[in-house]
Amino acid sequence: MRTFAQVMTFGLRQIVWDHTISRNKDEEQGAPMSDPETVQATIRELVSANHILFDQGVVDGFGHVSVRHPHNPGRFLLSRSMAPGLVTEKDVLEFDLDGNPVVPNGPAAYLERFIHGEIYRKRQDVMSVVHSHSPSVVPFSVVTGTRLRAICHMCGFLGSDTPVFEIRDFAGEDSDLLINSNRLGAALAQSLGEQPAVLMRGHGSTVVGNSLRQAVFRAVYTEVGARLQSEAMRLGPVTYLTKGEAAATTKTNNTQIDRAWFLWLKAAESRTKEG
Amino acid sequence: MRTFAQVMTFGLRQIVWDHTISRNKDEEQGAPMSDPETVQATIRELVSANHILFDQGVVDGFGHVSVRHPHNPGRFLLSRSMAPGLVTEKDVLEFDLDGNPVVPNGPAAYLERFIHGEIYRKRQDVMSVVHSHSPSVVPFSVVTGTRLRAICHMCGFLGSDTPVFEIRDFAGEDSDLLINSNRLGAALAQSLGEQPAVLMRGHGSTVVGNSLRQAVFRAVYTEVGARLQSEAMRLGPVTYLTKGEAAATTKTNNTQIDRAWFLWLKAAESRTKEG
Amino acid sequence: MRTFAQVMTFGLRQIVWDHTISRNKDEEQGAPMSDPETVQATIRELVSANHILFDQGVVDGFGHVSVRHPHNPGRFLLSRSMAPGLVTEKDVLEFDLDGNPVVPNGPAAYLERFIHGEIYRKRQDVMSVVHSHSPSVVPFSVVTGTRLRAICHMCGFLGSDTPVFEIRDFAGEDSDLLINSNRLGAALAQSLGEQPAVLMRGHGSTVVGNSLRQAVFRAVYTEVGARLQSEAMRLGPVTYLTKGEAAATTKTNNTQIDRAWFLWLKAAESRTKEG
Amino acid sequence: MRTFAQVMTFGLRQIVWDHTISRNKDEEQGAPMSDPETVQATIRELVSANHILFDQGVVDGFGHVSVRHPHNPGRFLLSRSMAPGLVTEKDVLEFDLDGNPVVPNGPAAYLERFIHGEIYRKRQDVMSVVHSHSPSVVPFSVVTGTRLRAICHMCGFLGSDTPVFEIRDFAGEDSDLLINSNRLGAALAQSLGEQPAVLMRGHGSTVVGNSLRQAVFRAVYTEVGARLQSEAMRLGPVTYLTKGEAAATTKTNNTQIDRAWFLWLKAAESRTKEG
């Protein structure tokens, strides 16, 4: 079994390889990156994820994406509070699972960083978390009797149901709907359970992955699937994926994530110009 | 209590700070801008608001945004009659609350400048007004039995109902639907009441804010909320925000407006090239 | 009463003025353009109309726009058969009202040029014709029981009904739906009557104006209006404009067309690069 | 009757002519391209088709387009497994109809290359195949009681019904929905029959053409037609094309394909920058 760091390092080497189409001798021999290099590469990939999610319309000025720290499963990396489309490497902060910044007295943090910490605490398999208000998903969070589920092979990971977190059950009738405490983060993580996604009533969704790229892939295709399901439901009774089809498509798609990632990365890079 | 000028100055300093990430010694000590500087900075921000509203799809060739004068609450700043996406600093005119240009014999003014003057007259708290025909909102202005309201936390400010202004009640059955007089402007302001937005039947909407940025934020999220509500209503019975949730989300969002503003500003600037 | 040429010349002077914000002494004195200059300026504006209609999503690879000849009401100018977004000045051809090119043995002409000729023949007031398959309009051409009509002030010109031309009544059950003869063109013109627009079942629409800019304006807002009406009808019973409101809004909008035109022109020019 | 190579050569000469607006003497005399030149030109056109399908929103990171080999009807050309929007000439591979790469030990091939091989085997008339998950089409693949069909002249080729392939009938209840074997490819080809398109339940569609450009044209207008039909069905009972109209419009449109192709090519080239 590979360690967290090894998994991340492998993924990050892939970026370098695919991107530059050039490898030096050390890399060909699989020489491991040094720890600081791995962290820096993780941060760079997190910046890319921020830009991709903005470019693909999953986040607007709001929403955020984190990644578990490559060397310390008890920490995670997340931008300071700002629009994801504008995030740069120097904006990325390190947090413990309680949502405390490791370096105190830094810039303002996202009010909802507790979403990330509590999911990393509960789900050892999760390496990355995306929280968004993507527009086709929000409607599914506020209606009763209709549940978001797998309507096509690209969305197989959604399975036969996506849980909806009703914050009123934990914060009462007068909350601002935000997951602004560890208590609410833990409640959301409980609602997520072992699923890849949880909807948040009147708010948005949180999607997880066993890698940054998988989380981004799933966040994009949760939005795509919601739009397809909404359209299909208006045409007539819908045939959804079976449980077996959902599992099999998920397994296959997990081998294809980089095909989308590098396309989205190129699109985001050509449209996002950092100042 | 801060004066109008102080409120504006504070906001404008923020622009400079966030934008250049550089402050000189005077600014750090909070030295107030001189009056002409404040007015010029207000005009610059109004130009940005015009471009943002166009870039975000709230206005097309039509619609307009104004800001109350930073030193004279009895006046407001508004572009001459032209497409918002093309407005430059030299196109901004000063009006009194009756909609008369302060400098006579200038270029043509918007036919509906009375929307702005009459709302500033009635609502002391309003510092900025956006009038638009944004596409997801118009349908809510022409149907009976369905009202635009807060469906998610970003749209909490919409509360449990958005009033609809029926111009037929004031201008009869043969009007051109425009608010082209102080009398109609006052009627619209009456219909707006203490709300942040009023729909105008067969026409569009008018949204207000306690700052230019808040008005722009609300104009964008009124459009977003209308689209989400329209989609959700087709999926099934909808759970809207409670009155308490609407109030709490509004309060929280008011602290987050700049996060969206600077993203939209960057997007607008990269796409709008002034001649 | 102004002649065709005078009307066109006036319109074209406006372009020059608004565009360059510079006028020489002759122009200020209203010296008329020479005939060849007027024709050339008309052609330039027709090229702009082609690009605007593409940029605004009214036409894709198909659809076309024509303008009546500025000096000869028995002729009209229309591009050779090609995608409107790629049209340049040298692609514009001159036709008589029968759809014959004035210069024989030229490049291929649009199969449906008879739409234009027959409408110019029947409607002395029409100076420009736009034929398109704009996506929100086609659905209204194929359904019974729902008619496209004025739902908001920008679409007031649509009035209380838009006729639908059923080609089966004239070409039988096996036609290719195209207006490929003077006979069918005349039938379409008859269906159009004195209206500004006619839908064509399973095909698209044809919109006319008393100037090139008005025809383009109406083509864009026919598409916008269809989308708004379709959305509104799903929300509940709709309040449409009264006959008086439709007339009054049309009159007002006719004074505002250039505000949209110059915005669209700038957008089209920045996105369309001619080879 | 022209050979495959002649058909392809003719098409490719057209590209050169229309694109460069320059012809050398040999070309004017119709001197045939040498075999390697034809293959290379076919590959270039296939790369363009990949970029067009991405730029027009028919494919995202997934989906693929192939063309039958110009000199060997028992082979076809298809990119290695990657996002279509990023394909370059060096990524194109040659396959036999069993889906085996002609040059062994090359880069990873698309998992679903069997779609292409089996359709080329069954349909001698097919020169190009497009497989996609275009978003307006997928909903029609999962509903019962509604079939995708020709709603307007641009989509006449869809005729009065589009078959839906239910993979459960061939791969059981637990498949990953992919056509990952010759057996499933043959079943899909059987479902396609003599039609231009077949929907794939919970997956997407496959569209064929007698040329690369016709297949691309049909893939784009299958997406357009699905969107129009979905919108129209919500407005009321729909009048579809008769069988005769579908045939006549298809015949006419086949003469107009290049008008769309060169527009789309220009758009794709201006937006796709190959590294």
CSV table of N, CA, C and O in Angstrom, one decimal, chain B residues 153-218:
chain,number,residue,atom,x,y,z
B,153,HIS,N,-28.8,30.6,-0.3
B,153,HIS,CA,-28.2,31.6,0.6
B,153,HIS,C,-27.7,32.8,-0.2
B,153,HIS,O,-27.7,33.9,0.4
B,154,MET,N,-27.2,32.6,-1.4
B,154,MET,CA,-26.6,33.8,-2.1
B,154,MET,C,-27.7,34.8,-2.5
B,154,MET,O,-27.5,36.0,-2.7
B,155,CYS,N,-29.0,34.3,-2.5
B,155,CYS,CA,-30.1,35.2,-2.8
B,155,CYS,C,-31.0,35.5,-1.6
B,155,CYS,O,-32.1,35.9,-1.8
B,156,GLY,N,-30.4,35.3,-0.5
B,156,GLY,CA,-31.2,35.5,0.8
B,156,GLY,C,-31.8,36.9,0.8
B,156,GLY,O,-32.9,37.0,1.4
B,157,PHE,N,-31.2,37.9,0.3
B,157,PHE,CA,-31.7,39.2,0.3
B,157,PHE,C,-33.1,39.4,-0.3
B,157,PHE,O,-33.8,40.3,0.0
B,158,LEU,N,-33.4,38.4,-1.2
B,158,LEU,CA,-34.7,38.5,-1.8
B,158,LEU,C,-35.9,38.2,-0.9
B,158,LEU,O,-37.0,38.6,-1.2
B,159,GLY,N,-35.6,37.6,0.3
B,159,GLY,CA,-36.6,37.4,1.3
B,159,GLY,C,-37.7,36.5,0.8
B,159,GLY,O,-37.6,35.7,-0.1
B,160,SER,N,-38.9,36.7,1.3
B,160,SER,CA,-40.0,35.8,1.0
B,160,SER,C,-40.9,36.3,-0.1
B,160,SER,O,-41.9,35.6,-0.4
B,161,ASP,N,-40.6,37.4,-0.7
B,161,ASP,CA,-41.4,37.9,-1.8
B,161,ASP,C,-40.7,39.1,-2.4
B,161,ASP,O,-40.0,39.9,-1.8
B,162,THR,N,-40.9,39.2,-3.7
B,162,THR,CA,-40.4,40.4,-4.5
B,162,THR,C,-41.6,41.1,-5.1
B,162,THR,O,-42.3,40.5,-5.9
B,163,PRO,N,-41.8,42.3,-4.8
B,163,PRO,CA,-43.0,43.0,-5.3
B,163,PRO,C,-42.9,43.2,-6.8
B,163,PRO,O,-41.9,43.2,-7.4
B,164,VAL,N,-44.1,43.2,-7.5
B,164,VAL,CA,-44.2,43.4,-8.9
B,164,VAL,C,-44.9,44.7,-9.2
B,164,VAL,O,-46.1,44.9,-8.7
B,165,PHE,N,-44.3,45.6,-9.9
B,165,PHE,CA,-44.9,46.9,-10.2
B,165,PHE,C,-45.7,46.8,-11.5
B,165,PHE,O,-45.1,46.4,-12.6
B,166,GLU,N,-47.0,47.0,-11.5
B,166,GLU,CA,-47.8,47.0,-12.7
B,166,GLU,C,-48.1,48.4,-13.1
B,166,GLU,O,-48.8,49.2,-12.5
B,167,ILE,N,-47.4,48.8,-14.2
B,167,ILE,CA,-47.4,50.2,-14.6
B,167,ILE,C,-48.8,50.6,-15.1
B,167,ILE,O,-49.2,51.8,-15.1
B,168,ARG,N,-49.6,49.6,-15.5
B,168,ARG,CA,-51.0,49.9,-15.9
B,168,ARG,C,-51.8,50.6,-14.9
B,168,ARG,O,-52.7,51.4,-15.2
B,169,ASP,N,-51.5,50.3,-13.6
B,169,ASP,CA,-52.2,51.0,-12.5
B,169,ASP,C,-51.9,52.5,-12.4
B,169,ASP,O,-52.7,53.2,-11.8
B,170,PHE,N,-50.9,52.9,-13.1
B,170,PHE,CA,-50.5,54.3,-13.0
B,170,PHE,C,-50.4,55.0,-14.4
B,170,PHE,O,-50.6,56.2,-14.4
B,171,ALA,N,-50.2,54.3,-15.4
B,171,ALA,CA,-50.1,54.9,-16.8
B,171,ALA,C,-51.1,54.4,-17.8
B,171,ALA,O,-51.0,54.7,-18.9
B,172,GLY,N,-52.0,53.6,-17.3
B,172,GLY,CA,-53.1,53.1,-18.2
B,172,GLY,C,-52.6,51.9,-19.1
B,172,GLY,O,-51.5,51.4,-18.9
B,173,GLU,N,-53.5,51.6,-20.1
B,173,GLU,CA,-53.3,50.4,-20.9
B,173,GLU,C,-52.4,50.6,-22.1
B,173,GLU,O,-52.2,49.7,-22.9
B,174,ASP,N,-52.0,51.8,-22.4
B,174,ASP,CA,-51.3,52.1,-23.6
B,174,ASP,C,-50.0,52.8,-23.5
B,174,ASP,O,-49.4,53.4,-24.4
B,175,SER,N,-49.3,52.6,-22.3
B,175,SER,CA,-48.0,53.2,-22.1
B,175,SER,C,-46.9,52.4,-22.8
B,175,SER,O,-47.1,51.3,-23.3
B,176,ASP,N,-45.7,53.0,-22.8
B,176,ASP,CA,-44.6,52.3,-23.4
B,176,ASP,C,-43.8,51.6,-22.3
B,176,ASP,O,-42.7,51.1,-22.5
B,177,LEU,N,-44.4,51.4,-21.2
B,177,LEU,CA,-43.9,50.7,-20.0
B,177,LEU,C,-42.7,51.3,-19.3
B,177,LEU,O,-42.2,50.8,-18.3
B,178,LEU,N,-42.2,52.4,-19.9
B,178,LEU,CA,-41.0,53.1,-19.3
B,178,LEU,C,-41.4,54.0,-18.1
B,178,LEU,O,-42.5,54.6,-18.1
B,179,ILE,N,-40.5,54.1,-17.2
B,179,ILE,CA,-40.6,55.0,-16.1
B,179,ILE,C,-40.0,56.4,-16.5
B,179,ILE,O,-38.9,56.7,-16.2
B,180,ASN,N,-40.8,57.1,-17.3
B,180,ASN,CA,-40.3,58.3,-18.0
B,180,ASN,C,-40.8,59.6,-17.4
B,180,ASN,O,-40.8,60.6,-18.0
B,181,SER,N,-41.1,59.6,-16.1
B,181,SER,CA,-41.6,60.8,-15.4
B,181,SER,C,-41.3,60.6,-13.9
B,181,SER,O,-41.2,59.5,-13.4
B,182,ASN,N,-41.3,61.7,-13.2
B,182,ASN,CA,-41.1,61.7,-11.7
B,182,ASN,C,-42.3,61.0,-11.1
B,182,ASN,O,-42.2,60.2,-10.1
B,183,ARG,N,-43.5,61.2,-11.7
B,183,ARG,CA,-44.7,60.6,-11.1
B,183,ARG,C,-44.6,59.1,-11.2
B,183,ARG,O,-44.8,58.4,-10.2
B,184,LEU,N,-44.1,58.5,-12.3
B,184,LEU,CA,-44.0,57.1,-12.4
B,184,LEU,C,-42.8,56.6,-11.6
B,184,LEU,O,-42.9,55.5,-11.0
B,185,GLY,N,-41.8,57.4,-11.5
B,185,GLY,CA,-40.7,57.0,-10.6
B,185,GLY,C,-41.1,56.9,-9.2
B,185,GLY,O,-40.7,55.9,-8.5
B,186,ALA,N,-41.9,57.8,-8.8
B,186,ALA,CA,-42.3,57.8,-7.4
B,186,ALA,C,-43.2,56.6,-7.1
B,186,ALA,O,-43.2,56.0,-6.0
B,187,ALA,N,-44.1,56.2,-8.1
B,187,ALA,CA,-44.9,55.1,-8.0
B,187,ALA,C,-44.1,53.8,-7.9
B,187,ALA,O,-44.4,52.9,-7.1
B,188,LEU,N,-43.1,53.7,-8.7
B,188,LEU,CA,-42.2,52.6,-8.6
B,188,LEU,C,-41.5,52.5,-7.3
B,188,LEU,O,-41.4,51.4,-6.6
B,189,ALA,N,-41.0,53.6,-6.8
B,189,ALA,CA,-40.3,53.7,-5.5
B,189,ALA,C,-41.3,53.2,-4.4
B,189,ALA,O,-40.9,52.5,-3.4
B,190,GLN,N,-42.6,53.6,-4.5
B,190,GLN,CA,-43.6,53.2,-3.6
B,190,GLN,C,-43.8,51.7,-3.6
B,190,GLN,O,-43.9,51.0,-2.6
B,191,SER,N,-43.7,51.1,-4.8
B,191,SER,CA,-43.9,49.7,-4.9
B,191,SER,C,-42.7,48.9,-4.4
B,191,SER,O,-42.8,47.9,-3.8
B,192,LEU,N,-41.5,49.5,-4.6
B,192,LEU,CA,-40.3,48.9,-4.0
B,192,LEU,C,-40.4,48.9,-2.5
B,192,LEU,O,-39.9,47.9,-1.9
B,193,GLY,N,-40.9,49.9,-1.9
B,193,GLY,CA,-41.0,50.0,-0.4
B,193,GLY,C,-39.6,49.8,0.2
B,193,GLY,O,-38.7,50.5,-0.2
B,194,GLU,N,-39.5,49.0,1.2
B,194,GLU,CA,-38.2,48.8,1.9
B,194,GLU,C,-37.5,47.6,1.4
B,194,GLU,O,-36.5,47.1,2.0
B,195,GLN,N,-37.9,47.1,0.2
B,195,GLN,CA,-37.3,45.9,-0.3
B,195,GLN,C,-36.0,46.2,-1.1
B,195,GLN,O,-35.8,47.3,-1.4
B,196,PRO,N,-35.2,45.1,-1.4
B,196,PRO,CA,-34.0,45.3,-2.2
B,196,PRO,C,-34.3,45.3,-3.7
B,196,PRO,O,-33.4,45.7,-4.4
B,197,ALA,N,-35.4,44.8,-4.1
B,197,ALA,CA,-35.7,44.7,-5.5
B,197,ALA,C,-37.2,44.8,-5.8
B,197,ALA,O,-38.0,44.4,-4.9
B,198,VAL,N,-37.5,45.3,-7.0
B,198,VAL,CA,-38.9,45.3,-7.4
B,198,VAL,C,-38.9,44.9,-8.9
B,198,VAL,O,-38.0,45.3,-9.7
B,199,LEU,N,-39.8,44.0,-9.2
B,199,LEU,CA,-40.0,43.6,-10.6
B,199,LEU,C,-40.9,44.6,-11.3
B,199,LEU,O,-41.8,45.2,-10.7
B,200,MET,N,-40.7,44.7,-12.6
B,200,MET,CA,-41.6,45.6,-13.4
B,200,MET,C,-42.2,44.8,-14.5
B,200,MET,O,-41.5,44.3,-15.4
B,201,ARG,N,-43.5,44.7,-14.5
B,201,ARG,CA,-44.2,43.8,-15.4
B,201,ARG,C,-43.9,44.1,-16.9
B,201,ARG,O,-44.0,45.2,-17.3
B,202,GLY,N,-43.5,43.0,-17.6
B,202,GLY,CA,-43.2,43.1,-19.0
B,202,GLY,C,-42.0,44.0,-19.3
B,202,GLY,O,-41.9,44.4,-20.4
B,203,HIS,N,-41.1,44.1,-18.3
B,203,HIS,CA,-40.1,45.1,-18.5
B,203,HIS,C,-38.8,44.6,-17.9
B,203,HIS,O,-37.8,44.4,-18.6
B,204,GLY,N,-38.7,44.4,-16.6
B,204,GLY,CA,-37.4,44.0,-16.0
B,204,GLY,C,-37.5,44.2,-14.5
B,204,GLY,O,-38.5,43.8,-13.8
B,205,SER,N,-36.4,44.7,-13.9
B,205,SER,CA,-36.4,44.9,-12.5
B,205,SER,C,-35.5,46.1,-12.1
B,205,SER,O,-34.7,46.6,-12.9
B,206,THR,N,-35.7,46.5,-10.9
B,206,THR,CA,-34.8,47.5,-10.3
B,206,THR,C,-34.3,47.0,-8.9
B,206,THR,O,-35.2,46.6,-8.1
B,207,VAL,N,-33.0,47.0,-8.7
B,207,VAL,CA,-32.4,46.5,-7.5
B,207,VAL,C,-31.6,47.6,-6.9
B,207,VAL,O,-30.9,48.4,-7.5
B,208,VAL,N,-31.6,47.7,-5.5
B,208,VAL,CA,-30.9,48.8,-4.8
B,208,VAL,C,-29.9,48.2,-3.8
B,208,VAL,O,-30.0,47.0,-3.4
B,209,GLY,N,-29.0,49.0,-3.4
B,209,GLY,CA,-28.0,48.6,-2.4
B,209,GLY,C,-27.5,49.8,-1.6
B,209,GLY,O,-27.7,50.9,-2.0
B,210,ASN,N,-26.9,49.5,-0.5
B,210,ASN,CA,-26.4,50.5,0.4
B,210,ASN,C,-25.0,50.9,-0.1
B,210,ASN,O,-24.3,51.7,0.6
B,211,SER,N,-24.5,50.3,-1.2
B,211,SER,CA,-23.3,50.7,-1.9
B,211,SER,C,-23.4,50.3,-3.3
B,211,SER,O,-24.2,49.4,-3.6
B,212,LEU,N,-22.5,50.8,-4.1
B,212,LEU,CA,-22.5,50.4,-5.5
B,212,LEU,C,-22.2,48.9,-5.7
B,212,LEU,O,-22.9,48.2,-6.4
B,213,ARG,N,-21.3,48.5,-4.9
B,213,ARG,CA,-21.0,47.0,-5.0
B,213,ARG,C,-22.1,46.1,-4.5
B,213,ARG,O,-22.3,45.1,-5.1
B,214,GLN,N,-22.8,46.6,-3.5
B,214,GLN,CA,-23.9,45.7,-3.0
B,214,GLN,C,-25.0,45.7,-4.1
B,214,GLN,O,-25.6,44.7,-4.3
B,215,ALA,N,-25.3,46.8,-4.7
B,215,ALA,CA,-26.3,46.9,-5.7
B,215,ALA,C,-26.0,46.0,-6.9
B,215,ALA,O,-26.8,45.2,-7.4
B,216,VAL,N,-24.7,46.0,-7.3
B,216,VAL,CA,-24.3,45.1,-8.4
B,216,VAL,C,-24.3,43.7,-8.0
B,216,VAL,O,-24.8,42.8,-8.7
B,217,PHE,N,-23.9,43.4,-6.8
B,217,PHE,CA,-24.0,42.0,-6.3
B,217,PHE,C,-25.4,41.5,-6.3
B,217,PHE,O,-25.7,40.4,-6.7
B,218,ARG,N,-26.3,42.3,-5.8
B,218,ARG,CA,-27.7,41.9,-5.8
B,218,ARG,C,-28.3,41.8,-7.2
B,218,ARG,O,-29.2,40.9,-7.4
